[in-house]
Amino acid sequence: MDSPLRGWKGDLYEGGIRVPAFVYWKDKLPTHKITAPVHAADWMPTLCRIAGYEPPGDLGWDGRDIWPMLSGETPHTPVERTLYFMGPDRRA
């Protein structure tokens, strides 16, 4: 591989867990780059917030609402969190 990152999708190396995502919402989101770790599980709480859904209590979601980062309300610095990855042919 001729890139600065080792590994491929599914690997636990940088090349496997650094997968870009693009978000576009005309006239709602500013153009900027976020370098904080974001996980697929973060979309459920974020989209529920955008839709105006307020859960009656803690639903125990693994994800976090990332709307403040997307909208530019907060800095794009990483929030301390634990992310667990398990790729193919890996034993826990």
PDB file of N, CA and C in Angstrom:
ATOM      1  N   MET A   1       0.857  -1.178   0.000  1.00  0.00           N
ATOM      2  CA  MET A   1       0.000   0.000   0.000  1.00  0.00           C
ATOM      3  C   MET A   1       0.896   1.233   0.000  1.00  0.00           C
ATOM      4  N   ASP A   2       0.585   2.192  -0.835  1.00  0.00           N
ATOM      5  CA  ASP A   2       1.418   3.377  -0.967  1.00  0.00           C
ATOM      6  C   ASP A   2       0.858   4.581  -0.219  1.00  0.00           C
ATOM      7  N   SER A   3       0.100   4.380   0.798  1.00  0.00           N
ATOM      8  CA  SER A   3      -0.452   5.531   1.518  1.00  0.00           C
ATOM      9  C   SER A   3       0.204   5.624   2.900  1.00  0.00           C
ATOM     10  N   PRO A   4      -0.003   6.711   3.593  1.00  0.00           N
ATOM     11  CA  PRO A   4       0.605   6.841   4.918  1.00  0.00           C
ATOM     12  C   PRO A   4      -0.103   6.030   6.002  1.00  0.00           C
ATOM     13  N   LEU A   5      -1.246   5.438   5.696  1.00  0.00           N
ATOM     14  CA  LEU A   5      -1.992   4.672   6.694  1.00  0.00           C
ATOM     15  C   LEU A   5      -1.869   3.180   6.395  1.00  0.00           C
ATOM     16  N   ARG A   6      -1.711   2.377   7.445  1.00  0.00           N
ATOM     17  CA  ARG A   6      -1.639   0.929   7.264  1.00  0.00           C
ATOM     18  C   ARG A   6      -3.037   0.335   7.295  1.00  0.00           C
ATOM     19  N   GLY A   7      -3.219  -0.781   6.615  1.00  0.00           N
ATOM     20  CA  GLY A   7      -4.452  -1.540   6.688  1.00  0.00           C
ATOM     21  C   GLY A   7      -5.510  -1.129   5.680  1.00  0.00           C
ATOM     22  N   TRP A   8      -6.579  -1.912   5.669  1.00  0.00           N
ATOM     23  CA  TRP A   8      -7.708  -1.724   4.761  1.00  0.00           C
ATOM     24  C   TRP A   8      -8.998  -1.730   5.576  1.00  0.00           C
ATOM     25  N   LYS A   9     -10.108  -1.477   4.914  1.00  0.00           N
ATOM     26  CA  LYS A   9     -11.401  -1.497   5.594  1.00  0.00           C
ATOM     27  C   LYS A   9     -11.566  -2.836   6.309  1.00  0.00           C
ATOM     28  N   GLY A  10     -11.985  -2.798   7.550  1.00  0.00           N
ATOM     29  CA  GLY A  10     -12.131  -4.007   8.351  1.00  0.00           C
ATOM     30  C   GLY A  10     -10.926  -4.288   9.228  1.00  0.00           C
ATOM     31  N   ASP A  11      -9.783  -3.689   8.909  1.00  0.00           N
ATOM     32  CA  ASP A  11      -8.595  -3.846   9.746  1.00  0.00           C
ATOM     33  C   ASP A  11      -8.675  -2.899  10.937  1.00  0.00           C
ATOM     34  N   LEU A  12      -7.913  -3.210  11.957  1.00  0.00           N
ATOM     35  CA  LEU A  12      -7.866  -2.330  13.115  1.00  0.00           C
ATOM     36  C   LEU A  12      -6.777  -1.279  12.983  1.00  0.00           C
ATOM     37  N   TYR A  13      -6.050  -1.305  11.891  1.00  0.00           N
ATOM     38  CA  TYR A  13      -5.058  -0.263  11.628  1.00  0.00           C
ATOM     39  C   TYR A  13      -5.771   1.019  11.210  1.00  0.00           C
ATOM     40  N   GLU A  14      -5.014   2.098  11.110  1.00  0.00           N
ATOM     41  CA  GLU A  14      -5.592   3.415  10.776  1.00  0.00           C
ATOM     42  C   GLU A  14      -6.375   3.397   9.477  1.00  0.00           C
ATOM     43  N   GLY A  15      -5.884   2.692   8.472  1.00  0.00           N
ATOM     44  CA  GLY A  15      -6.559   2.658   7.177  1.00  0.00           C
ATOM     45  C   GLY A  15      -7.918   1.991   7.226  1.00  0.00           C
ATOM     46  N   GLY A  16      -8.169   1.203   8.257  1.00  0.00           N
ATOM     47  CA  GLY A  16      -9.446   0.520   8.375  1.00  0.00           C
ATOM     48  C   GLY A  16     -10.474   1.276   9.196  1.00  0.00           C
ATOM     49  N   ILE A  17     -10.024   2.083  10.137  1.00  0.00           N
ATOM     50  CA  ILE A  17     -10.993   2.776  10.984  1.00  0.00           C
ATOM     51  C   ILE A  17     -11.145   4.241  10.631  1.00  0.00           C
ATOM     52  N   ARG A  18     -10.277   4.771   9.795  1.00  0.00           N
ATOM     53  CA  ARG A  18     -10.418   6.155   9.331  1.00  0.00           C
ATOM     54  C   ARG A  18     -11.151   6.145   7.998  1.00  0.00           C
ATOM     55  N   VAL A  19     -12.437   6.095   8.066  1.00  0.00           N
ATOM     56  CA  VAL A  19     -13.254   6.074   6.865  1.00  0.00           C
ATOM     57  C   VAL A  19     -13.985   7.410   6.783  1.00  0.00           C
ATOM     58  N   PRO A  20     -13.829   8.142   5.683  1.00  0.00           N
ATOM     59  CA  PRO A  20     -14.448   9.466   5.595  1.00  0.00           C
ATOM     60  C   PRO A  20     -15.964   9.395   5.459  1.00  0.00           C
ATOM     61  N   ALA A  21     -16.611  10.422   5.918  1.00  0.00           N
ATOM     62  CA  ALA A  21     -18.062  10.566   5.752  1.00  0.00           C
ATOM     63  C   ALA A  21     -18.329  11.990   5.285  1.00  0.00           C
ATOM     64  N   PHE A  22     -19.315  12.136   4.451  1.00  0.00           N
ATOM     65  CA  PHE A  22     -19.681  13.455   3.939  1.00  0.00           C
ATOM     66  C   PHE A  22     -21.127  13.733   4.302  1.00  0.00           C
ATOM     67  N   VAL A  23     -21.380  14.932   4.796  1.00  0.00           N
ATOM     68  CA  VAL A  23     -22.728  15.339   5.170  1.00  0.00           C
ATOM     69  C   VAL A  23     -23.020  16.655   4.470  1.00  0.00           C
ATOM     70  N   TYR A  24     -24.164  16.724   3.813  1.00  0.00           N
ATOM     71  CA  TYR A  24     -24.541  17.942   3.091  1.00  0.00           C
ATOM     72  C   TYR A  24     -26.012  18.245   3.366  1.00  0.00           C
ATOM     73  N   TRP A  25     -26.276  19.455   3.818  1.00  0.00           N
ATOM     74  CA  TRP A  25     -27.648  19.907   4.011  1.00  0.00           C
ATOM     75  C   TRP A  25     -27.659  21.373   3.632  1.00  0.00           C
ATOM     76  N   LYS A  26     -28.106  21.650   2.421  1.00  0.00           N
ATOM     77  CA  LYS A  26     -28.066  22.989   1.867  1.00  0.00           C
ATOM     78  C   LYS A  26     -28.718  24.003   2.804  1.00  0.00           C
ATOM     79  N   ASP A  27     -28.031  25.090   3.030  1.00  0.00           N
ATOM     80  CA  ASP A  27     -28.479  26.211   3.860  1.00  0.00           C
ATOM     81  C   ASP A  27     -28.661  25.853   5.337  1.00  0.00           C
ATOM     82  N   LYS A  28     -28.269  24.653   5.747  1.00  0.00           N
ATOM     83  CA  LYS A  28     -28.392  24.260   7.164  1.00  0.00           C
ATOM     84  C   LYS A  28     -27.043  23.991   7.813  1.00  0.00           C
ATOM     85  N   LEU A  29     -26.096  23.473   7.035  1.00  0.00           N
ATOM     86  CA  LEU A  29     -24.791  23.115   7.596  1.00  0.00           C
ATOM     87  C   LEU A  29     -23.687  23.927   6.946  1.00  0.00           C
ATOM     88  N   PRO A  30     -22.770  24.449   7.763  1.00  0.00           N
ATOM     89  CA  PRO A  30     -21.632  25.176   7.200  1.00  0.00           C
ATOM     90  C   PRO A  30     -20.626  24.189   6.592  1.00  0.00           C
ATOM     91  N   THR A  31     -19.826  24.676   5.688  1.00  0.00           N
ATOM     92  CA  THR A  31     -18.771  23.857   5.108  1.00  0.00           C
ATOM     93  C   THR A  31     -17.584  23.864   6.057  1.00  0.00           C
ATOM     94  N   HIS A  32     -17.213  22.704   6.552  1.00  0.00           N
ATOM     95  CA  HIS A  32     -16.056  22.586   7.430  1.00  0.00           C
ATOM     96  C   HIS A  32     -15.639  21.133   7.540  1.00  0.00           C
ATOM     97  N   LYS A  33     -14.508  20.913   8.151  1.00  0.00           N
ATOM     98  CA  LYS A  33     -13.961  19.572   8.321  1.00  0.00           C
ATOM     99  C   LYS A  33     -13.972  19.218   9.801  1.00  0.00           C
ATOM    100  N   ILE A  34     -14.408  18.011  10.115  1.00  0.00           N
ATOM    101  CA  ILE A  34     -14.420  17.516  11.491  1.00  0.00           C
ATOM    102  C   ILE A  34     -13.414  16.382  11.584  1.00  0.00           C
ATOM    103  N   THR A  35     -12.519  16.458  12.542  1.00  0.00           N
ATOM    104  CA  THR A  35     -11.518  15.405  12.707  1.00  0.00           C
ATOM    105  C   THR A  35     -11.763  14.557  13.948  1.00  0.00           C
ATOM    106  N   ALA A  36     -12.804  14.855  14.697  1.00  0.00           N
ATOM    107  CA  ALA A  36     -13.133  14.074  15.896  1.00  0.00           C
ATOM    108  C   ALA A  36     -13.656  12.710  15.485  1.00  0.00           C
ATOM    109  N   PRO A  37     -13.383  11.666  16.268  1.00  0.00           N
ATOM    110  CA  PRO A  37     -13.906  10.345  15.945  1.00  0.00           C
ATOM    111  C   PRO A  37     -15.435  10.339  15.989  1.00  0.00           C
ATOM    112  N   VAL A  38     -16.028   9.815  14.945  1.00  0.00           N
ATOM    113  CA  VAL A  38     -17.482   9.687  14.842  1.00  0.00           C
ATOM    114  C   VAL A  38     -17.767   8.240  14.458  1.00  0.00           C
ATOM    115  N   HIS A  39     -18.774   7.652  15.054  1.00  0.00           N
ATOM    116  CA  HIS A  39     -19.115   6.248  14.810  1.00  0.00           C
ATOM    117  C   HIS A  39     -20.493   6.165  14.163  1.00  0.00           C
ATOM    118  N   ALA A  40     -20.756   5.104  13.437  1.00  0.00           N
ATOM    119  CA  ALA A  40     -22.058   4.918  12.789  1.00  0.00           C
ATOM    120  C   ALA A  40     -23.202   4.985  13.800  1.00  0.00           C
ATOM    121  N   ALA A  41     -22.947   4.559  15.025  1.00  0.00           N
ATOM    122  CA  ALA A  41     -23.982   4.585  16.067  1.00  0.00           C
ATOM    123  C   ALA A  41     -24.378   6.005  16.455  1.00  0.00           C
ATOM    124  N   ASP A  42     -23.560   6.999  16.094  1.00  0.00           N
ATOM    125  CA  ASP A  42     -23.863   8.387  16.421  1.00  0.00           C
ATOM    126  C   ASP A  42     -24.998   8.950  15.567  1.00  0.00           C
ATOM    127  N   TRP A  43     -25.315   8.308  14.457  1.00  0.00           N
ATOM    128  CA  TRP A  43     -26.348   8.867  13.572  1.00  0.00           C
ATOM    129  C   TRP A  43     -27.752   8.777  14.171  1.00  0.00           C
ATOM    130  N   MET A  44     -28.067   7.715  14.914  1.00  0.00           N
ATOM    131  CA  MET A  44     -29.428   7.578  15.465  1.00  0.00           C
ATOM    132  C   MET A  44     -29.780   8.721  16.416  1.00  0.00           C
ATOM    133  N   PRO A  45     -28.988   9.004  17.443  1.00  0.00           N
ATOM    134  CA  PRO A  45     -29.342  10.128  18.318  1.00  0.00           C
ATOM    135  C   PRO A  45     -29.305  11.474  17.597  1.00  0.00           C
ATOM    136  N   THR A  46     -28.417  11.613  16.627  1.00  0.00           N
ATOM    137  CA  THR A  46     -28.319  12.870  15.883  1.00  0.00           C
ATOM    138  C   THR A  46     -29.555  13.091  15.014  1.00  0.00           C
ATOM    139  N   LEU A  47     -29.951  12.085  14.266  1.00  0.00           N
ATOM    140  CA  LEU A  47     -31.125  12.215  13.392  1.00  0.00           C
ATOM    141  C   LEU A  47     -32.415  12.364  14.201  1.00  0.00           C
ATOM    142  N   CYS A  48     -32.490  11.711  15.362  1.00  0.00           N
ATOM    143  CA  CYS A  48     -33.675  11.890  16.219  1.00  0.00           C
ATOM    144  C   CYS A  48     -33.767  13.331  16.709  1.00  0.00           C
ATOM    145  N   ARG A  49     -32.646  13.918  17.056  1.00  0.00           N
ATOM    146  CA  ARG A  49     -32.651  15.326  17.482  1.00  0.00           C
ATOM    147  C   ARG A  49     -33.115  16.232  16.344  1.00  0.00           C
ATOM    148  N   ILE A  50     -32.578  15.997  15.145  1.00  0.00           N
ATOM    149  CA  ILE A  50     -32.961  16.811  13.993  1.00  0.00           C
ATOM    150  C   ILE A  50     -34.456  16.692  13.722  1.00  0.00           C
ATOM    151  N   ALA A  51     -35.002  15.497  13.900  1.00  0.00           N
ATOM    152  CA  ALA A  51     -36.431  15.258  13.662  1.00  0.00           C
ATOM    153  C   ALA A  51     -37.307  15.800  14.781  1.00  0.00           C
ATOM    154  N   GLY A  52     -36.688  16.202  15.906  1.00  0.00           N
ATOM    155  CA  GLY A  52     -37.452  16.756  17.015  1.00  0.00           C
ATOM    156  C   GLY A  52     -37.929  15.725  18.021  1.00  0.00           C
ATOM    157  N   TYR A  53     -37.426  14.494  17.916  1.00  0.00           N
ATOM    158  CA  TYR A  53     -37.821  13.449  18.858  1.00  0.00           C
ATOM    159  C   TYR A  53     -37.063  13.601  20.166  1.00  0.00           C
ATOM    160  N   GLU A  54     -37.791  13.615  21.260  1.00  0.00           N
ATOM    161  CA  GLU A  54     -37.191  13.650  22.587  1.00  0.00           C
ATOM    162  C   GLU A  54     -37.614  12.390  23.325  1.00  0.00           C
ATOM    163  N   PRO A  55     -36.679  11.477  23.587  1.00  0.00           N
ATOM    164  CA  PRO A  55     -37.048  10.224  24.263  1.00  0.00           C
ATOM    165  C   PRO A  55     -37.535  10.498  25.682  1.00  0.00           C
ATOM    166  N   PRO A  56     -38.435   9.667  26.184  1.00  0.00           N
ATOM    167  CA  PRO A  56     -38.972   9.854  27.529  1.00  0.00           C
ATOM    168  C   PRO A  56     -37.942   9.603  28.625  1.00  0.00           C
ATOM    169  N   GLY A  57     -36.874   8.924  28.281  1.00  0.00           N
ATOM    170  CA  GLY A  57     -35.820   8.630  29.257  1.00  0.00           C
ATOM    171  C   GLY A  57     -34.567   8.205  28.520  1.00  0.00           C
ATOM    172  N   ASP A  58     -33.611   7.672  29.265  1.00  0.00           N
ATOM    173  CA  ASP A  58     -32.370   7.203  28.657  1.00  0.00           C
ATOM    174  C   ASP A  58     -32.649   5.913  27.897  1.00  0.00           C
ATOM    175  N   LEU A  59     -32.423   5.924  26.595  1.00  0.00           N
ATOM    176  CA  LEU A  59     -32.670   4.747  25.770  1.00  0.00           C
ATOM    177  C   LEU A  59     -31.458   3.829  25.686  1.00  0.00           C
ATOM    178  N   GLY A  60     -30.374   4.223  26.300  1.00  0.00           N
ATOM    179  CA  GLY A  60     -29.186   3.373  26.323  1.00  0.00           C
ATOM    180  C   GLY A  60     -28.492   3.251  24.975  1.00  0.00           C
ATOM    181  N   TRP A  61     -28.641   4.264  24.139  1.00  0.00           N
ATOM    182  CA  TRP A  61     -27.974   4.232  22.841  1.00  0.00           C
ATOM    183  C   TRP A  61     -26.471   4.276  23.023  1.00  0.00           C
ATOM    184  N   ASP A  62     -25.753   3.578  22.150  1.00  0.00           N
ATOM    185  CA  ASP A  62     -24.296   3.614  22.185  1.00  0.00           C
ATOM    186  C   ASP A  62     -23.750   4.890  21.559  1.00  0.00           C
ATOM    187  N   GLY A  63     -24.510   5.490  20.652  1.00  0.00           N
ATOM    188  CA  GLY A  63     -24.042   6.677  19.949  1.00  0.00           C
ATOM    189  C   GLY A  63     -24.290   7.959  20.718  1.00  0.00           C
ATOM    190  N   ARG A  64     -23.688   9.024  20.207  1.00  0.00           N
ATOM    191  CA  ARG A  64     -23.848  10.364  20.785  1.00  0.00           C
ATOM    192  C   ARG A  64     -24.405  11.300  19.729  1.00  0.00           C
ATOM    193  N   ASP A  65     -25.096  12.303  20.180  1.00  0.00           N
ATOM    194  CA  ASP A  65     -25.627  13.328  19.288  1.00  0.00           C
ATOM    195  C   ASP A  65     -24.456  14.183  18.804  1.00  0.00           C
ATOM    196  N   ILE A  66     -24.178  14.154  17.503  1.00  0.00           N
ATOM    197  CA  ILE A  66     -23.058  14.922  16.964  1.00  0.00           C
ATOM    198  C   ILE A  66     -23.525  16.195  16.253  1.00  0.00           C
ATOM    199  N   TRP A  67     -24.795  16.550  16.408  1.00  0.00           N
ATOM    200  CA  TRP A  67     -25.308  17.757  15.763  1.00  0.00           C
ATOM    201  C   TRP A  67     -24.506  19.007  16.131  1.00  0.00           C
ATOM    202  N   PRO A  68     -24.127  19.211  17.387  1.00  0.00           N
ATOM    203  CA  PRO A  68     -23.345  20.418  17.696  1.00  0.00           C
ATOM    204  C   PRO A  68     -22.058  20.525  16.876  1.00  0.00           C
ATOM    205  N   MET A  69     -21.393  19.400  16.598  1.00  0.00           N
ATOM    206  CA  MET A  69     -20.196  19.434  15.756  1.00  0.00           C
ATOM    207  C   MET A  69     -20.554  19.689  14.296  1.00  0.00           C
ATOM    208  N   LEU A  70     -21.605  19.026  13.818  1.00  0.00           N
ATOM    209  CA  LEU A  70     -22.006  19.188  12.420  1.00  0.00           C
ATOM    210  C   LEU A  70     -22.433  20.617  12.122  1.00  0.00           C
ATOM    211  N   SER A  71     -23.171  21.204  13.044  1.00  0.00           N
ATOM    212  CA  SER A  71     -23.727  22.537  12.820  1.00  0.00           C
ATOM    213  C   SER A  71     -22.723  23.653  13.105  1.00  0.00           C
ATOM    214  N   GLY A  72     -21.595  23.305  13.710  1.00  0.00           N
ATOM    215  CA  GLY A  72     -20.591  24.313  14.024  1.00  0.00           C
ATOM    216  C   GLY A  72     -20.813  24.993  15.364  1.00  0.00           C
ATOM    217  N   GLU A  73     -21.764  24.497  16.173  1.00  0.00           N
ATOM    218  CA  GLU A  73     -22.037  25.080  17.492  1.00  0.00           C
ATOM    219  C   GLU A  73     -20.881  24.861  18.467  1.00  0.00           C
ATOM    220  N   THR A  74     -20.192  23.724  18.334  1.00  0.00           N
ATOM    221  CA  THR A  74     -19.085  23.406  19.235  1.00  0.00           C
ATOM    222  C   THR A  74     -17.830  23.145  18.418  1.00  0.00           C
ATOM    223  N   PRO A  75     -16.667  23.208  19.050  1.00  0.00           N
ATOM    224  CA  PRO A  75     -15.422  22.915  18.340  1.00  0.00           C
ATOM    225  C   PRO A  75     -15.405  21.466  17.856  1.00  0.00           C
ATOM    226  N   HIS A  76     -14.580  21.212  16.889  1.00  0.00           N
ATOM    227  CA  HIS A  76     -14.490  19.867  16.306  1.00  0.00           C
ATOM    228  C   HIS A  76     -13.405  19.048  16.965  1.00  0.00           C
ATOM    229  N   THR A  77     -13.194  19.283  18.236  1.00  0.00           N
ATOM    230  CA  THR A  77     -12.174  18.535  18.960  1.00  0.00           C
ATOM    231  C   THR A  77     -12.779  17.239  19.482  1.00  0.00           C
ATOM    232  N   PRO A  78     -11.990  16.187  19.541  1.00  0.00           N
ATOM    233  CA  PRO A  78     -12.513  14.908  20.011  1.00  0.00           C
ATOM    234  C   PRO A  78     -12.995  14.964  21.455  1.00  0.00           C
ATOM    235  N   VAL A  79     -14.095  14.315  21.717  1.00  0.00           N
ATOM    236  CA  VAL A  79     -14.614  14.146  23.068  1.00  0.00           C
ATOM    237  C   VAL A  79     -14.098  12.796  23.549  1.00  0.00           C
ATOM    238  N   GLU A  80     -13.666  12.734  24.792  1.00  0.00           N
ATOM    239  CA  GLU A  80     -13.133  11.474  25.300  1.00  0.00           C
ATOM    240  C   GLU A  80     -14.209  10.397  25.256  1.00  0.00           C
ATOM    241  N   ARG A  81     -13.889   9.292  24.601  1.00  0.00           N
ATOM    242  CA  ARG A  81     -14.821   8.169  24.508  1.00  0.00           C
ATOM    243  C   ARG A  81     -14.074   6.913  24.125  1.00  0.00           C
ATOM    244  N   THR A  82     -14.669   5.774  24.384  1.00  0.00           N
ATOM    245  CA  THR A  82     -14.090   4.495  24.012  1.00  0.00           C
ATOM    246  C   THR A  82     -14.833   3.975  22.790  1.00  0.00           C
ATOM    247  N   LEU A  83     -14.092   3.660  21.744  1.00  0.00           N
ATOM    248  CA  LEU A  83     -14.668   3.057  20.548  1.00  0.00           C
ATOM    249  C   LEU A  83     -14.089   1.654  20.412  1.00  0.00           C
ATOM    250  N   TYR A  84     -14.949   0.678  20.205  1.00  0.00           N
ATOM    251  CA  TYR A  84     -14.529  -0.712  20.102  1.00  0.00           C
ATOM    252  C   TYR A  84     -14.707  -1.164  18.667  1.00  0.00           C
ATOM    253  N   PHE A  85     -13.666  -1.740  18.085  1.00  0.00           N
ATOM    254  CA  PHE A  85     -13.728  -2.242  16.729  1.00  0.00           C
ATOM    255  C   PHE A  85     -13.337  -3.710  16.712  1.00  0.00           C
ATOM    256  N   MET A  86     -14.057  -4.498  15.936  1.00  0.00           N
ATOM    257  CA  MET A  86     -13.716  -5.892  15.758  1.00  0.00           C
ATOM    258  C   MET A  86     -13.838  -6.206  14.283  1.00  0.00           C
ATOM    259  N   GLY A  87     -12.759  -6.572  13.658  1.00  0.00           N
ATOM    260  CA  GLY A  87     -12.757  -6.835  12.230  1.00  0.00           C
ATOM    261  C   GLY A  87     -12.960  -8.306  11.917  1.00  0.00           C
ATOM    262  N   PRO A  88     -12.937  -8.646  10.636  1.00  0.00           N
ATOM    263  CA  PRO A  88     -13.128 -10.038  10.235  1.00  0.00           C
ATOM    264  C   PRO A  88     -11.990 -10.926  10.747  1.00  0.00           C
ATOM    265  N   ASP A  89     -12.316 -12.167  11.075  1.00  0.00           N
ATOM    266  CA  ASP A  89     -11.331 -13.160  11.557  1.00  0.00           C
ATOM    267  C   ASP A  89     -10.634 -12.718  12.828  1.00  0.00           C
ATOM    268  N   ARG A  90     -11.289 -11.929  13.637  1.00  0.00           N
ATOM    269  CA  ARG A  90     -10.721 -11.494  14.922  1.00  0.00           C
ATOM    270  C   ARG A  90     -11.478 -12.212  16.035  1.00  0.00           C
ATOM    271  N   ARG A  91     -10.791 -12.531  17.047  1.00  0.00           N
ATOM    272  CA  ARG A  91     -11.425 -13.152  18.213  1.00  0.00           C
ATOM    273  C   ARG A  91     -11.466 -12.113  19.323  1.00  0.00           C
ATOM    274  N   ALA A  92     -12.591 -12.006  19.994  1.00  0.00           N
ATOM    275  CA  ALA A  92     -12.737 -11.031  21.089  1.00  0.00           C
ATOM    276  C   ALA A  92     -12.024 -11.500  22.320  1.00  0.00           C
TER     277      ALA A  92
END
